[in-house]
Coordinates of C-alpha atoms in Angstrom, one line a residue:
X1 CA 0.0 0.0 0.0
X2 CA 1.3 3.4 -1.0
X3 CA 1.3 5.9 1.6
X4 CA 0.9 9.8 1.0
X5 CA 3.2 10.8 3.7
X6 CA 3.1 14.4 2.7
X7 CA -0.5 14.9 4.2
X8 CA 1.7 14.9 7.1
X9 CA 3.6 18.5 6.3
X10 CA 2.8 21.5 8.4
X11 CA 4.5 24.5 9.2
X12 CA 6.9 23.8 12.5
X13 CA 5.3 24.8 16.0
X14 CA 6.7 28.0 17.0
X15 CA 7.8 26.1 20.6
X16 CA 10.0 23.9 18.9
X17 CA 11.7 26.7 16.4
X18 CA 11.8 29.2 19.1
X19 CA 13.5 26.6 22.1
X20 CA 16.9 26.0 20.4
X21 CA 18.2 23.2 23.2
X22 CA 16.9 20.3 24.5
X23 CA 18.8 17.5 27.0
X24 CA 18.4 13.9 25.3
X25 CA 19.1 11.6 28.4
X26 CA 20.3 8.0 28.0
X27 CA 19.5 5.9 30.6
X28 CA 19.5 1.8 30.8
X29 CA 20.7 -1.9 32.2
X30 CA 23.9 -0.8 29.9
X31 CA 24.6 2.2 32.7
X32 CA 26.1 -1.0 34.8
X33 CA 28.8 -1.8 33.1
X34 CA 28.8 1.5 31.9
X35 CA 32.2 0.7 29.4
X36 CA 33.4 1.4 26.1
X37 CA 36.3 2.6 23.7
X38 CA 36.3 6.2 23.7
X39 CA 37.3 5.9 19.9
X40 CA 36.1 8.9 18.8
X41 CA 33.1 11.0 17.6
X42 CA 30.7 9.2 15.3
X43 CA 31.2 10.1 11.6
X44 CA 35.1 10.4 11.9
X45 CA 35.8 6.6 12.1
X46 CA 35.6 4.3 9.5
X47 CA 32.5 1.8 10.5
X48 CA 34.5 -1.6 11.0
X49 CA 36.6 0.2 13.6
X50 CA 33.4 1.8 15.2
X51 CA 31.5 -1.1 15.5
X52 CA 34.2 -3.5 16.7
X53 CA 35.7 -0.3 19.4
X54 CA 32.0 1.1 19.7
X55 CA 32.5 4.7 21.7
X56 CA 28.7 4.4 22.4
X57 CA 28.6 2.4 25.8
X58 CA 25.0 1.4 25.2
X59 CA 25.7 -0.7 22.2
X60 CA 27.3 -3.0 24.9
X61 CA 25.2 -5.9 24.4
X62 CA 26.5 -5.9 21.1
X63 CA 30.0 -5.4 21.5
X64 CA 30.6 -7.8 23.7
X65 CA 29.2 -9.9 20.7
X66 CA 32.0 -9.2 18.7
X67 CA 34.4 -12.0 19.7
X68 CA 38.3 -10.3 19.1
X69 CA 36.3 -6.7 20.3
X70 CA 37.8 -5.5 23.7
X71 CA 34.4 -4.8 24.7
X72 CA 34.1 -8.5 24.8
X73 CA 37.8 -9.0 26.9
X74 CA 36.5 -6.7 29.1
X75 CA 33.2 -8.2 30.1
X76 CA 34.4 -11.9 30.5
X77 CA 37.3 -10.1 32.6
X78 CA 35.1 -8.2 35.0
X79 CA 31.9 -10.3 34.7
X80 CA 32.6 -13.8 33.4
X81 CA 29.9 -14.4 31.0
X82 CA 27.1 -13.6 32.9
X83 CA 24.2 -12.9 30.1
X84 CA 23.1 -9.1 29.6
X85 CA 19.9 -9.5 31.5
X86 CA 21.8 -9.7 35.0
X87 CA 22.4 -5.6 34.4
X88 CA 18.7 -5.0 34.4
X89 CA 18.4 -6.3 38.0
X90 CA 21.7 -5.0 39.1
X91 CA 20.4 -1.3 38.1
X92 CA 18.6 0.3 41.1
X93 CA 18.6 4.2 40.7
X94 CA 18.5 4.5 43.9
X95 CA 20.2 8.5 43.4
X96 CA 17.4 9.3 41.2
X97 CA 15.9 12.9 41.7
X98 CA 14.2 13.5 38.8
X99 CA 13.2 17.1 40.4
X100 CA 16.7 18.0 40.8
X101 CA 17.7 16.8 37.4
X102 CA 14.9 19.1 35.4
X103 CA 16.2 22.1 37.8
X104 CA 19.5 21.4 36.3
X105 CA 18.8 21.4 33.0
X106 CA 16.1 24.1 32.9
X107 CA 18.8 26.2 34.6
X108 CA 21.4 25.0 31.6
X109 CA 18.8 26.9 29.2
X110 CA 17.1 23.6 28.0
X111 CA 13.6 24.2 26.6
X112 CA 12.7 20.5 26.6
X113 CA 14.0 17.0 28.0
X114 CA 13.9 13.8 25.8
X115 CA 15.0 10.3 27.7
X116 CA 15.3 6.8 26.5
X117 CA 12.1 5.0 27.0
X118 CA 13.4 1.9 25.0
X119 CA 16.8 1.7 23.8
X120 CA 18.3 -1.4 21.2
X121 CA 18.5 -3.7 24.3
X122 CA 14.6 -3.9 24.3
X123 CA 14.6 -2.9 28.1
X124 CA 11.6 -0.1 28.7
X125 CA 11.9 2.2 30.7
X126 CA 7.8 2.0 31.8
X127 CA 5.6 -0.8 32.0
X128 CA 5.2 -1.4 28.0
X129 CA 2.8 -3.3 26.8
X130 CA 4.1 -7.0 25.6
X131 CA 7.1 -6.7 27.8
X132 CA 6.2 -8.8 30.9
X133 CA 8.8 -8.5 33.2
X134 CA 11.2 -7.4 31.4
X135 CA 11.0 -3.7 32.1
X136 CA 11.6 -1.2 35.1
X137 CA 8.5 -1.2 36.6
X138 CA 8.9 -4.8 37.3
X139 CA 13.0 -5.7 37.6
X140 CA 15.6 -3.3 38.6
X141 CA 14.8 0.1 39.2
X142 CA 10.9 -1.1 39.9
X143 CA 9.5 2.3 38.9
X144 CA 8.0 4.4 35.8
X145 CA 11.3 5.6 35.1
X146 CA 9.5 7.7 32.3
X147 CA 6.7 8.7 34.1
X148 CA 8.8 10.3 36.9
X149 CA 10.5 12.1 34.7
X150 CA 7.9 13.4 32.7
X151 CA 5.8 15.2 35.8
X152 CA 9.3 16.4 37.0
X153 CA 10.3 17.7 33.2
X154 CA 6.9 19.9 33.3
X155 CA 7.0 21.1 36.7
X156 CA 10.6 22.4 35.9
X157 CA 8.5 24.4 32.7
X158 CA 10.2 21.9 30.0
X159 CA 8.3 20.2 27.4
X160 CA 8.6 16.5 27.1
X161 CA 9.7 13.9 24.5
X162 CA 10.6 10.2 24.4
X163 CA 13.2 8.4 22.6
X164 CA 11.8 5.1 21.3
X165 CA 14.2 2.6 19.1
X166 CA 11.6 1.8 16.7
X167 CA 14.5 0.2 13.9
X168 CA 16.5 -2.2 16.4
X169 CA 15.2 -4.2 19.4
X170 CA 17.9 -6.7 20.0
X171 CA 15.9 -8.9 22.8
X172 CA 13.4 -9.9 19.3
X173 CA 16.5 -10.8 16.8
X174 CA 16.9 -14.5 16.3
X175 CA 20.3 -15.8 17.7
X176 CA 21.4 -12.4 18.6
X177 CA 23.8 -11.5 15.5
X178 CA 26.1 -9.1 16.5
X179 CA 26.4 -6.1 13.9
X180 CA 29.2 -4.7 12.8
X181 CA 29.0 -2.8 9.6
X182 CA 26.1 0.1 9.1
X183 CA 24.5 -2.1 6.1
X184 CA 24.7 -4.8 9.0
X185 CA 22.6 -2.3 10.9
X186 CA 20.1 -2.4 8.0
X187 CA 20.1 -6.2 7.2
X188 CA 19.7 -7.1 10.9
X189 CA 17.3 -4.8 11.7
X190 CA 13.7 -6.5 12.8
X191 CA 10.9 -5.7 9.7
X192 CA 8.2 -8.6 10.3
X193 CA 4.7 -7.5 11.1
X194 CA 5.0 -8.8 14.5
X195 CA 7.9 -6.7 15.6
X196 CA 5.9 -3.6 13.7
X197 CA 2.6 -3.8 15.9
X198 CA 5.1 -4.7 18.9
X199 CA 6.5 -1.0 18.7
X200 CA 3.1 0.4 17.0
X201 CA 1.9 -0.6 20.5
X202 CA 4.5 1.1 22.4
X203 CA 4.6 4.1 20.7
X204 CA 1.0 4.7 21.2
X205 CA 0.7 4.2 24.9
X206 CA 3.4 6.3 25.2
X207 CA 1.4 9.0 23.2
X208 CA -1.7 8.0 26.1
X209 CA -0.1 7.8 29.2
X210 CA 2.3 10.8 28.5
X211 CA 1.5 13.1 25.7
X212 CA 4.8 13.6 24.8
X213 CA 5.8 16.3 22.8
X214 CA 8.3 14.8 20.8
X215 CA 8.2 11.6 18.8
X216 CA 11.9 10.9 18.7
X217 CA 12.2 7.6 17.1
X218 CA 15.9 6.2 16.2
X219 CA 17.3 3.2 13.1
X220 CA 14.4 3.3 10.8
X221 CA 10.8 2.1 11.5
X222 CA 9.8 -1.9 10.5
X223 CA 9.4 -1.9 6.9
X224 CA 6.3 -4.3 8.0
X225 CA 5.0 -1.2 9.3
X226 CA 4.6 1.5 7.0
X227 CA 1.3 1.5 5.9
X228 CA -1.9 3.2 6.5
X229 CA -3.9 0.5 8.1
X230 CA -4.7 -0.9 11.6
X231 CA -1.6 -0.5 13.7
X232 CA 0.9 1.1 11.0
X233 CA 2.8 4.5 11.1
X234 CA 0.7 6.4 9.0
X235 CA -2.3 6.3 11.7
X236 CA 0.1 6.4 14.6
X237 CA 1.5 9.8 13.0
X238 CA -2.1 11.0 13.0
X239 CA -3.4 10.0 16.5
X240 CA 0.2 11.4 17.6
X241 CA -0.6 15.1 15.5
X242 CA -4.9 14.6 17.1
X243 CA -3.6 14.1 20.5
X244 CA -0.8 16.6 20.6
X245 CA -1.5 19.1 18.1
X246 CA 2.0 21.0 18.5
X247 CA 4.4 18.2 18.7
X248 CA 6.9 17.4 16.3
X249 CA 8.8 14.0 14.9
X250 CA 12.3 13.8 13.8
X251 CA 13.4 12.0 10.7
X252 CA 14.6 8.4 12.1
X253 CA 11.5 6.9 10.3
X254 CA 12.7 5.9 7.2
X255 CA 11.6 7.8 3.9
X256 CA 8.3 8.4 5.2
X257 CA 7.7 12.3 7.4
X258 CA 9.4 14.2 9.2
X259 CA 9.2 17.7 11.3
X260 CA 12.8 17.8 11.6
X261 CA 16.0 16.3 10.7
X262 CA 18.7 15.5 12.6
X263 CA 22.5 15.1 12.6
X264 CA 24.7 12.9 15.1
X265 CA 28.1 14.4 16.3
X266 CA 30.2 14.6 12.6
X267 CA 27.5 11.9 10.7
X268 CA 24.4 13.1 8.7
X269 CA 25.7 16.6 8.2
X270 CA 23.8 16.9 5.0
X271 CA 20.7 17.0 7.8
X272 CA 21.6 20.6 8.7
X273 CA 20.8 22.1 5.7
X274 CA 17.0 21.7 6.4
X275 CA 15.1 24.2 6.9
X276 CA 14.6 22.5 10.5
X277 CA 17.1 20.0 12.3
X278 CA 19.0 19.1 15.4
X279 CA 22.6 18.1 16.3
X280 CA 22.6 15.3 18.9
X281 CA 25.4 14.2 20.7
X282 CA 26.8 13.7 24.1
X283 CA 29.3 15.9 26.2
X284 CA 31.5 13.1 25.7
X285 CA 31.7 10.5 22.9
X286 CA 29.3 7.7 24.1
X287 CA 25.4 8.7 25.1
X288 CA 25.4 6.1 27.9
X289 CA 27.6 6.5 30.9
X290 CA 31.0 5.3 30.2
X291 CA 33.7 4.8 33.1
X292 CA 36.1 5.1 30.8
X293 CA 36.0 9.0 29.6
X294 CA 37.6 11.4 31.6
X295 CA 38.3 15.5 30.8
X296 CA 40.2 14.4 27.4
X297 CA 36.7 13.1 26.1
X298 CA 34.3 15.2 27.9
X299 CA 33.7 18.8 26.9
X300 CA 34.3 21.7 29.0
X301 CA 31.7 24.8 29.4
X302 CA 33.5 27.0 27.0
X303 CA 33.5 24.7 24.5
X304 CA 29.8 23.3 24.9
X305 CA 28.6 27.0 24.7
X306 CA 31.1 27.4 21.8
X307 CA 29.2 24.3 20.1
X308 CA 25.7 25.4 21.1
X309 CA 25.7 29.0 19.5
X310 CA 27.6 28.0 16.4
X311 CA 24.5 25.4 16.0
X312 CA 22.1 27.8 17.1
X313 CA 23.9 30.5 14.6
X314 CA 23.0 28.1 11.6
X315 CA 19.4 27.6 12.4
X316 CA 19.6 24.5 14.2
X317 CA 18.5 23.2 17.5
X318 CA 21.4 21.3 19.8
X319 CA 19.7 18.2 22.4
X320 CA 23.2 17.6 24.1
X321 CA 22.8 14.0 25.9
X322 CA 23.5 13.3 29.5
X323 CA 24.3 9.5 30.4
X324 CA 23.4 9.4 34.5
X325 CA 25.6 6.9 36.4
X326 CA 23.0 3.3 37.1
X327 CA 22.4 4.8 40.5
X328 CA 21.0 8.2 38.5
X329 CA 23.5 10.7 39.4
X330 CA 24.7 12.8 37.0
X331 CA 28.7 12.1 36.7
X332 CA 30.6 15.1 37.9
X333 CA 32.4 15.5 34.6
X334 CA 29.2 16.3 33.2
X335 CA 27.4 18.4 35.6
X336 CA 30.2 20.7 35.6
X337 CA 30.4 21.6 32.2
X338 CA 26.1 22.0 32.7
X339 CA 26.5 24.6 35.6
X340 CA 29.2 26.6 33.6
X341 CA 26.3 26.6 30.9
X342 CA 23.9 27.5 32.8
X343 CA 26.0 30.2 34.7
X344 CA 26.7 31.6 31.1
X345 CA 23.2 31.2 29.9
X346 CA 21.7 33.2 33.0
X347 CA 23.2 36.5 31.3
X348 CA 22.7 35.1 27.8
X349 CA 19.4 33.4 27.2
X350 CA 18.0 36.2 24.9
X351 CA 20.9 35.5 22.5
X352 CA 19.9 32.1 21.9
X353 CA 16.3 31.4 22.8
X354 CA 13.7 32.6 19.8
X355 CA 16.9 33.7 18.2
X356 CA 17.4 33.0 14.1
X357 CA 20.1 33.0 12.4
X358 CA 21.5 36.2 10.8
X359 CA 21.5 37.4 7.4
X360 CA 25.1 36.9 5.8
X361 CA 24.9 40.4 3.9
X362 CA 24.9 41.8 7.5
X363 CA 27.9 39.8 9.0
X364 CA 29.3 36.3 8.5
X365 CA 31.2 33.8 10.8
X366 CA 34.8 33.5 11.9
X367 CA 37.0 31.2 14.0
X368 CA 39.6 33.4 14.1
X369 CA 38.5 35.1 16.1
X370 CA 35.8 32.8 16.8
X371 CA 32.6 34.7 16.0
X372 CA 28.8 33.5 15.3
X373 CA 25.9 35.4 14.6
X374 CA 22.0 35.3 16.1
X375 CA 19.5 37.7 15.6
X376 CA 16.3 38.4 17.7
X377 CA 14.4 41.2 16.4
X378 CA 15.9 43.8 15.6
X379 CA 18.7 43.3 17.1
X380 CA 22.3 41.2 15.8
X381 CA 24.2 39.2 18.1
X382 CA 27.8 38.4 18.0
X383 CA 29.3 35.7 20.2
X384 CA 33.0 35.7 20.5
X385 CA 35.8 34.0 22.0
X386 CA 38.1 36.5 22.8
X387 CA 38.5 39.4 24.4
X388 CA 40.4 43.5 24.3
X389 CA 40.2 44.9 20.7
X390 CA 38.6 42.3 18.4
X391 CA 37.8 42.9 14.7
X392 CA 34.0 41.6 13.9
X393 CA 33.5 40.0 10.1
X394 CA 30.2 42.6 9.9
X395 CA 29.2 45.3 7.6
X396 CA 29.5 48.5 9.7
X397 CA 26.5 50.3 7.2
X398 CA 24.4 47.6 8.6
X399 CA 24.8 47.8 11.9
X400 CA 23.8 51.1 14.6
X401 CA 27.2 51.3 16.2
X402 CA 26.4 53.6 18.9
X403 CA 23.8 50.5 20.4
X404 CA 26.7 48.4 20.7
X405 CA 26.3 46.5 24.1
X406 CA 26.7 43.4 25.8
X407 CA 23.8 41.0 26.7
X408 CA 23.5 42.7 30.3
X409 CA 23.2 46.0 28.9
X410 CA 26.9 47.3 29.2
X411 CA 27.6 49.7 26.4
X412 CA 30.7 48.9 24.3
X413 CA 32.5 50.8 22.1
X414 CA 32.3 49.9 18.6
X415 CA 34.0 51.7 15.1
X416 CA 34.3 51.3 11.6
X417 CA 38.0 49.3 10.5
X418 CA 38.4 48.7 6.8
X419 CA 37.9 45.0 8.4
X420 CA 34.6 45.6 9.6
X421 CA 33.5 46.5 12.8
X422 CA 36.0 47.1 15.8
X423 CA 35.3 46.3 19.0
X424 CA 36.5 46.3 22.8
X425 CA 35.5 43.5 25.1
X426 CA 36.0 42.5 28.2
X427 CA 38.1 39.8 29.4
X428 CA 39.0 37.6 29.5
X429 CA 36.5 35.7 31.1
X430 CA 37.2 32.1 30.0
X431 CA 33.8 32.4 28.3
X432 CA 32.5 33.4 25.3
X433 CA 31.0 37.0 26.0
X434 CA 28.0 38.7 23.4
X435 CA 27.6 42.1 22.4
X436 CA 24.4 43.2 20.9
X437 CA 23.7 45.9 17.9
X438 CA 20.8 47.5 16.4
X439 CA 20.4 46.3 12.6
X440 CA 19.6 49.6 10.3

């Protein structure tokens, strides 16, 4: 049956345009062991090094698969060969605050939260249909992991999404294959009707018991699945779009609709040329917590506020993942580099939130110095890292020089150089600081 998937189309919700960042959260049995290769950033390894020295510690059930992988050295050092299940009832979150994590992030500048409720191990994170025991409502953690966070993610004034692997659930795949090429990831993915109503099923009492406002689905959607009948994505797009009229999907659902794309660290850059995306990634290299990364692998607050604005200066929206430890404390080399965010975006929220990007005629983008460009209204935002006299990349005609000021209101002095626009910043700060014109 051919599907019309462009009945879908409508113009973006405001919220979504206008919120810029969002905190993806990955959170499962895999937070245990909590171990992988810090190899790199996806997109800048070939794929039969990245799959056999995965960065991404919750691909550890696959890994470990991989028989010369050190993934798979590790785990028979450290836990013989105890099967992947023993992680789920090992997991207790017993630090989990759910409160104190959506004061964190809303204080970071996050418009809206979007955890894991089912990753590629098949574990949910609620009590999901078809899963018996085999969730955290009933082993482990024994609570609505999703649920918790969800009341706490409002209260805190942050909208709400899910993550659902709709492409790879690896507790349904025959024999376990382990995958270790990204056509592997295609071939071994489930596509049988079953499996399709399985996460059809999911997906929708997700959309009941917590109205989410993002669909974020991840590796495709069972081919089995994509029609317009009983229990395929074509009416679970529509109950999702009559039961939360302002939500939005991203594009992980195969070549079917989309409200968004999205990009992942350095792979599917050709995503941000939408007129809509999202960069996803982690403060380190792996989304789940891994053990293993330490400040070489983590970034710092300059640089995540570097990374935010540069994606927020090309139209883009950045959901920067956090991977809590099993207990559900938030590792300290991650929290830090949140607070330094959020101390920086207590001054600088109005340079990034409902911000767009600016025209080019008006100024472009350097990285030496390192400059980006937002605008809000009438008014153009440079960020920079650097500080004293700094030379802008900007058309001086363009801009009202005398309203030259920084995001707390502090007038700078700004003049004409046959490079553009001068200016004299304070500094240095560690920080990237913002000064503010008036576009003529």
């Amino acid at each position: 049956m051919t599907v019309d998937w462009s009945r879908f189309q409508r113009p973006l919700p405001t919220w979504f345009a206008d919120a810029k960042f969002g905190i993806f959260v990955h959170w499962g049995a895999y937070s245990v062991p909590a171990w992988a290769e810090p190899t790199g950033e996806l997109g800048t390894v070939d794929e039969h090094t990245w799959f056999r020295h995965n960065a991404y510690a919750e691909w550890y059930w696959n890994t470990i698969r991989i028989d010369d992988s050190p993934a798979r050295k590790h785990h028979l050092e450290t836990y013989g060969d105890a099967p992947y299940d023993d992680f789920l009832d090992a997991w207790r979150a017993e630090e989990f605050d759910p409160g104190a994590w959506c004061d964190l992030f809303a204080r970071a500048g996050a418009r809206y939260v979007v955890p894991t409720t089912k990753h590629h191990d098949g574990i949910a994170l609620w009590d999901a249909p078809g899963t018996a025991t085999r969730n955290t409502v009933h082993r482990g953690p024994r609570r609505d992991l999703v649920g918790e966070l969800a009341r706490a993610a409002r209260e805190a004034g942050l909208r709400f999404g899910v993550y659902y692997s709709g492409g790879l659930d690896w507790s349904v795949t025959p024999h376990l294959p382990a995958i270790d090429t990204f056509a592997g990831v295609r071939a071994l993915r489930p596509n049988d009707a079953a499996y399709a109503a399985y996460a059809y099923l999911h997906v929708r009492d997700l959309i009941d018991r917590y109205r989410p406002d993002v669909l974020w689905n991840d590796i495709e959607w069972p081919e089995a699945g994509k029609h317009d009948g009983a229990l395929g994505l074509a009416e679970l797009f529509r109950y999702f779009y009559e039961t939360v009229p302002d939500g939005v999907v991203n594009d992980r659902w195969g070549d079917t609709h989309w409200d968004f794309r999205t990009s992942e660290y350095q792979h599917a850059l050709a995503a941000e040329t939408a007129p809509a995306w999202e960069n996803n990634r982690g403060i380190g290299l792996s989304f789940g917590y891994n053990q293993v990364e330490d400040s070489r692998h983590l970034m710092d607050g300059p640089r995540l506020v570097r990374h935010l604005v540069d994606v927020v200066s090309r139209g883009g929206n950045l959901l920067l993942n956090v991977g809590p430890t099993a207990s559900g404390a938030i590792p300290d080399g991650q929290r830090r580099p949140l607070e330094e965010l959020a101390a920086w975006m207590a001054a600088h929220s109005g340079v990034v939130h409902g911000s767009r990007p600016l025209d080019g005629a008006v100024a472009t983008a350097s990285d030496e110095p390192w400059v980006r460009w937002t605008r809000t209204s009438d008014r153009a935002w440079a960020v920079v890292d650097a500080h004293g006299r700094v030379v802008l990349p900007a058309r001086a005609d363009r801009l009202e020089l005398g309203s030259a000021a920084l995001a707390d209101g502090a007038p700078v002095a700004a003049h004409v150089d046959p490079a553009g626009v001068a200016v004299e910043l304070p500094g240095p700060s560690g920080m990237p600081v913002a000064v503010g014109f008036d576009v003529r």
